[in-house]
């Protein structure tokens, strides 16, 4: 079946604009994760959704970041009033059961560049 | 806080064996995972250890010592395509919420 998909693959925006990133997890996967990866760096956890439960937002770097997951499937990550330090690759991953026992499958990422 | 440490870079030649270490300090521990990421690509799962010992999957093996808060990824019969970044990750609870990645080790395989 299809893997995790993300859109857009690349996004260039001006400082101060809002952006919306989309993630389509693997069908049937209940757990969904958002990560951020700056150039040459590791993965920074942002937010986690498990089914229809309230998300764990503990990793969101500021109140400009928000995310939702509709119907326990598609998720959108919104960044308001973007700043240059928001430039990074935003990765989404899903798993059929929550970690730690289950593998996370990653999407190709959205490369965000804030000018 | 929670932290994981890995060497930043490792270089080896084709056919060799290389070990990438990972030490961790986390508030809880349920398992250690390893992911591979090629330049421009997404991370892909390699292995998972919840119990002490060695897990072998083809050319790749992963080891865990919970008492030492330490694990490693062992890559045998290195191939050029193994050149990538390797990340260890710790699950610090059983609900999937606290999943922390290490900074990554960049492996370069030389001919």
Short mmCIF file of C-alpha atoms in Angstrom, two decimals:
data_model
loop_
_atom_site.label_atom_id
_atom_site.label_comp_id
_atom_site.label_asym_id
_atom_site.label_seq_id
_atom_site.Cartn_x
_atom_site.Cartn_y
_atom_site.Cartn_z
CA UNK A 1 0.00 0.00 0.00
CA UNK A 2 0.93 3.66 -0.11
CA UNK A 3 3.36 5.05 2.38
CA UNK A 4 3.19 8.28 4.34
CA UNK A 5 2.78 11.25 2.04
CA UNK A 6 3.42 14.91 2.75
CA UNK A 7 2.66 18.06 0.84
CA UNK A 8 4.03 20.31 -0.36
CA UNK A 9 7.47 18.80 -0.85
CA UNK A 10 9.00 22.27 -0.87
CA UNK A 11 7.68 25.55 0.44
CA UNK A 12 9.34 28.93 0.17
CA UNK A 13 7.66 31.73 2.07
CA UNK A 14 8.34 35.22 3.28
CA UNK A 15 8.95 36.01 6.91
CA UNK A 16 5.68 36.76 8.69
CA UNK A 17 3.48 34.64 6.44
CA UNK A 18 1.52 31.63 7.64
CA UNK A 19 2.16 28.16 6.21
CA UNK A 20 0.27 24.91 6.36
CA UNK A 21 1.91 21.53 5.96
CA UNK A 22 -0.04 18.36 5.32
CA UNK A 23 0.56 14.74 6.25
CA UNK A 24 -1.36 11.69 5.05
CA UNK A 25 -0.42 8.72 7.23
CA UNK A 26 -0.56 5.10 6.18
CA UNK A 27 -4.16 3.95 6.19
CA UNK A 28 -5.09 2.39 9.50
CA UNK A 29 -2.17 3.82 11.42
CA UNK A 30 -3.39 5.32 14.67
CA UNK A 31 -0.23 7.08 15.80
CA UNK A 32 1.10 10.15 13.99
CA UNK A 33 4.21 12.17 14.77
CA UNK A 34 5.60 15.47 13.53
CA UNK A 35 9.33 16.16 13.69
CA UNK A 36 11.56 18.99 12.56
CA UNK A 37 15.04 18.48 11.19
CA UNK A 38 17.41 21.35 10.60
CA UNK A 39 20.26 20.91 8.13
CA UNK A 40 22.70 18.29 9.37
CA UNK A 41 20.89 17.91 12.66
CA UNK A 42 18.86 15.23 14.37
CA UNK A 43 15.11 15.00 14.58
CA UNK A 44 13.31 17.33 16.96
CA UNK A 45 9.98 15.98 18.21
CA UNK A 46 7.12 18.45 17.75
CA UNK A 47 3.78 16.78 18.41
CA UNK A 48 2.17 13.36 18.68
CA UNK A 49 -1.37 12.20 17.93
CA UNK A 50 -2.82 8.86 19.04
CA UNK A 51 -6.17 8.16 17.42
CA UNK A 52 -8.71 10.75 18.47
CA UNK A 53 -7.03 11.52 21.79
CA UNK A 54 -5.84 14.99 22.65
CA UNK A 55 -2.37 15.46 21.19
CA UNK A 56 0.83 15.75 23.13
CA UNK A 57 1.97 19.25 22.23
CA UNK A 58 4.97 19.30 24.52
CA UNK A 59 7.47 19.56 21.67
CA UNK A 60 5.99 22.56 19.88
CA UNK A 61 8.66 25.30 19.99
CA UNK A 62 6.28 28.26 20.32
CA UNK A 63 2.62 29.23 20.25
CA UNK A 64 3.03 30.07 16.56
CA UNK A 65 2.97 26.33 15.92
CA UNK A 66 -0.24 24.33 15.98
CA UNK A 67 -1.42 21.03 14.56
CA UNK A 68 -4.62 19.15 14.12
CA UNK A 69 -5.65 15.74 12.97
CA UNK A 70 -9.03 15.34 11.38
CA UNK A 71 -10.93 12.10 11.72
CA UNK A 72 -7.92 10.34 13.13
CA UNK A 73 -6.22 10.43 9.73
CA UNK A 74 -4.84 13.47 7.86
CA UNK A 75 -2.87 15.97 9.90
CA UNK A 76 -1.92 19.57 9.24
CA UNK A 77 0.87 21.49 10.91
CA UNK A 78 0.38 25.24 10.83
CA UNK A 79 3.10 27.78 11.47
CA UNK A 80 1.90 31.34 11.91
CA UNK A 81 4.01 34.43 11.34
CA UNK A 82 6.94 32.37 10.11
CA UNK A 83 10.47 33.29 11.15
CA UNK A 84 13.75 32.48 9.45
CA UNK A 85 14.61 30.04 12.23
CA UNK A 86 11.58 27.98 11.21
CA UNK A 87 13.43 26.95 8.05
CA UNK A 88 13.90 23.18 8.24
CA UNK A 89 12.57 19.91 6.90
CA UNK A 90 9.33 18.94 8.59
CA UNK A 91 8.87 15.19 8.77
CA UNK A 92 5.73 13.26 9.53
CA UNK A 93 5.69 9.64 10.66
CA UNK A 94 2.97 7.15 11.46
CA UNK A 95 2.79 3.79 13.16
CA UNK A 96 0.09 1.19 13.56
CA UNK A 97 0.52 1.19 17.30
CA UNK A 98 2.27 3.70 19.48
CA UNK A 99 5.98 3.32 19.94
CA UNK A 100 8.04 1.84 21.42
CA UNK A 101 7.16 -1.50 19.98
CA UNK A 102 6.08 -0.45 16.55
CA UNK A 103 8.08 0.95 13.68
CA UNK A 104 7.58 4.55 12.66
CA UNK A 105 7.21 5.05 8.92
CA UNK A 106 8.37 8.44 7.74
CA UNK A 107 7.11 10.57 4.92
CA UNK A 108 9.48 12.33 2.51
CA UNK A 109 9.21 15.60 4.41
CA UNK A 110 8.41 19.19 3.54
CA UNK A 111 11.39 21.47 3.11
CA UNK A 112 10.39 24.89 4.42
CA UNK A 113 12.47 27.94 3.58
CA UNK A 114 11.59 31.24 5.19
CA UNK A 115 13.16 34.21 3.44
CA UNK B 1 16.17 16.28 30.76
CA UNK B 2 16.66 13.62 28.15
CA UNK B 3 19.77 13.30 26.04
CA UNK B 4 21.37 10.85 23.66
CA UNK B 5 24.95 10.91 22.50
CA UNK B 6 26.43 9.49 19.31
CA UNK B 7 29.69 10.10 17.48
CA UNK B 8 29.16 12.75 14.83
CA UNK B 9 31.09 10.99 12.07
CA UNK B 10 32.50 7.56 11.29
CA UNK B 11 34.52 6.55 8.24
CA UNK B 12 35.23 3.01 7.06
CA UNK B 13 36.09 1.13 3.87
CA UNK B 14 33.97 -1.26 1.87
CA UNK B 15 33.82 -4.73 3.36
CA UNK B 16 34.78 -3.55 6.83
CA UNK B 17 32.79 -3.71 10.06
CA UNK B 18 31.77 -0.53 11.88
CA UNK B 19 30.13 0.04 15.25
CA UNK B 20 28.10 3.16 16.04
CA UNK B 21 27.60 3.76 19.73
CA UNK B 22 24.72 5.45 21.50
CA UNK B 23 24.53 6.41 25.16
CA UNK B 24 21.39 7.82 26.67
CA UNK B 25 20.07 9.58 29.72
CA UNK B 26 16.29 9.58 29.85
CA UNK B 27 13.64 9.75 32.52
CA UNK B 28 12.30 6.37 31.47
CA UNK B 29 13.25 3.63 29.07
CA UNK B 30 11.24 1.20 27.05
CA UNK B 31 13.40 0.60 24.03
CA UNK B 32 16.19 1.74 21.73
CA UNK B 33 15.61 2.06 18.01
CA UNK B 34 17.93 2.73 15.10
CA UNK B 35 17.05 4.58 11.92
CA UNK B 36 18.98 5.14 8.70
CA UNK B 37 18.68 8.32 6.68
CA UNK B 38 20.27 8.91 3.29
CA UNK B 39 20.92 12.47 2.19
CA UNK B 40 17.67 14.08 1.15
CA UNK B 41 15.66 11.05 2.22
CA UNK B 42 13.38 10.15 5.08
CA UNK B 43 14.53 8.08 8.06
CA UNK B 44 13.87 4.37 7.73
CA UNK B 45 13.64 1.90 10.58
CA UNK B 46 16.51 -0.54 11.08
CA UNK B 47 16.11 -2.23 14.43
CA UNK B 48 14.65 -2.12 17.91
CA UNK B 49 15.92 -3.45 21.25
CA UNK B 50 13.82 -3.61 24.37
CA UNK B 51 15.87 -6.23 26.18
CA UNK B 52 19.57 -6.58 26.79
CA UNK B 53 21.52 -8.39 24.15
CA UNK B 54 22.14 -8.54 20.46
CA UNK B 55 19.48 -8.44 17.73
CA UNK B 56 20.66 -9.51 14.29
CA UNK B 57 19.02 -8.59 11.00
CA UNK B 58 21.14 -9.51 8.01
CA UNK B 59 24.26 -7.37 7.87
CA UNK B 60 23.01 -5.13 10.66
CA UNK B 61 22.96 -5.98 14.36
CA UNK B 62 21.95 -3.89 17.33
CA UNK B 63 22.99 -4.30 20.93
CA UNK B 64 21.56 -2.97 24.17
CA UNK B 65 22.78 -2.85 27.74
CA UNK B 66 20.13 -1.23 29.90
CA UNK B 67 22.32 -1.25 33.00
CA UNK B 68 24.91 0.83 31.11
CA UNK B 69 22.35 2.99 29.26
CA UNK B 70 24.23 2.06 26.15
CA UNK B 71 23.62 0.52 22.80
CA UNK B 72 25.30 0.16 19.46
CA UNK B 73 24.56 -0.54 15.84
CA UNK B 74 26.94 -2.93 14.11
CA UNK B 75 27.21 -2.87 10.35
CA UNK B 76 29.07 -5.71 8.68
CA UNK B 77 30.35 -6.17 5.14
CA UNK B 78 30.00 -2.47 4.52
CA UNK B 79 28.78 -1.36 1.12
CA UNK B 80 28.92 2.05 -0.50
CA UNK B 81 25.14 2.31 -0.20
CA UNK B 82 25.49 2.18 3.60
CA UNK B 83 26.85 5.74 3.51
CA UNK B 84 24.14 7.61 5.40
CA UNK B 85 23.29 9.10 8.76
CA UNK B 86 22.30 6.75 11.54
CA UNK B 87 20.12 7.85 14.44
CA UNK B 88 19.45 6.10 17.70
CA UNK B 89 16.17 6.87 19.42
CA UNK B 90 14.84 6.10 22.87
CA UNK B 91 11.24 5.49 23.79
CA UNK B 92 10.93 6.72 27.35
CA UNK B 93 7.36 5.62 27.92
CA UNK B 94 5.05 2.93 26.70
CA UNK B 95 2.57 5.25 25.05
CA UNK B 96 4.59 6.59 22.14
CA UNK B 97 4.65 10.12 23.43
CA UNK B 98 8.22 10.46 24.52
CA UNK B 99 10.36 9.42 21.62
CA UNK B 100 13.75 11.15 21.54
CA UNK B 101 16.24 10.94 18.68
CA UNK B 102 20.00 11.23 19.01
CA UNK B 103 21.95 13.79 16.96
CA UNK B 104 22.93 11.21 14.36
CA UNK B 105 26.19 9.68 13.13
CA UNK B 106 27.26 10.29 9.57
CA UNK B 107 28.85 7.15 8.13
CA UNK B 108 31.05 7.47 5.10
CA UNK B 109 32.04 4.26 3.33
CA UNK B 110 35.12 4.58 1.15
CA UNK B 111 36.05 2.32 -1.76
#
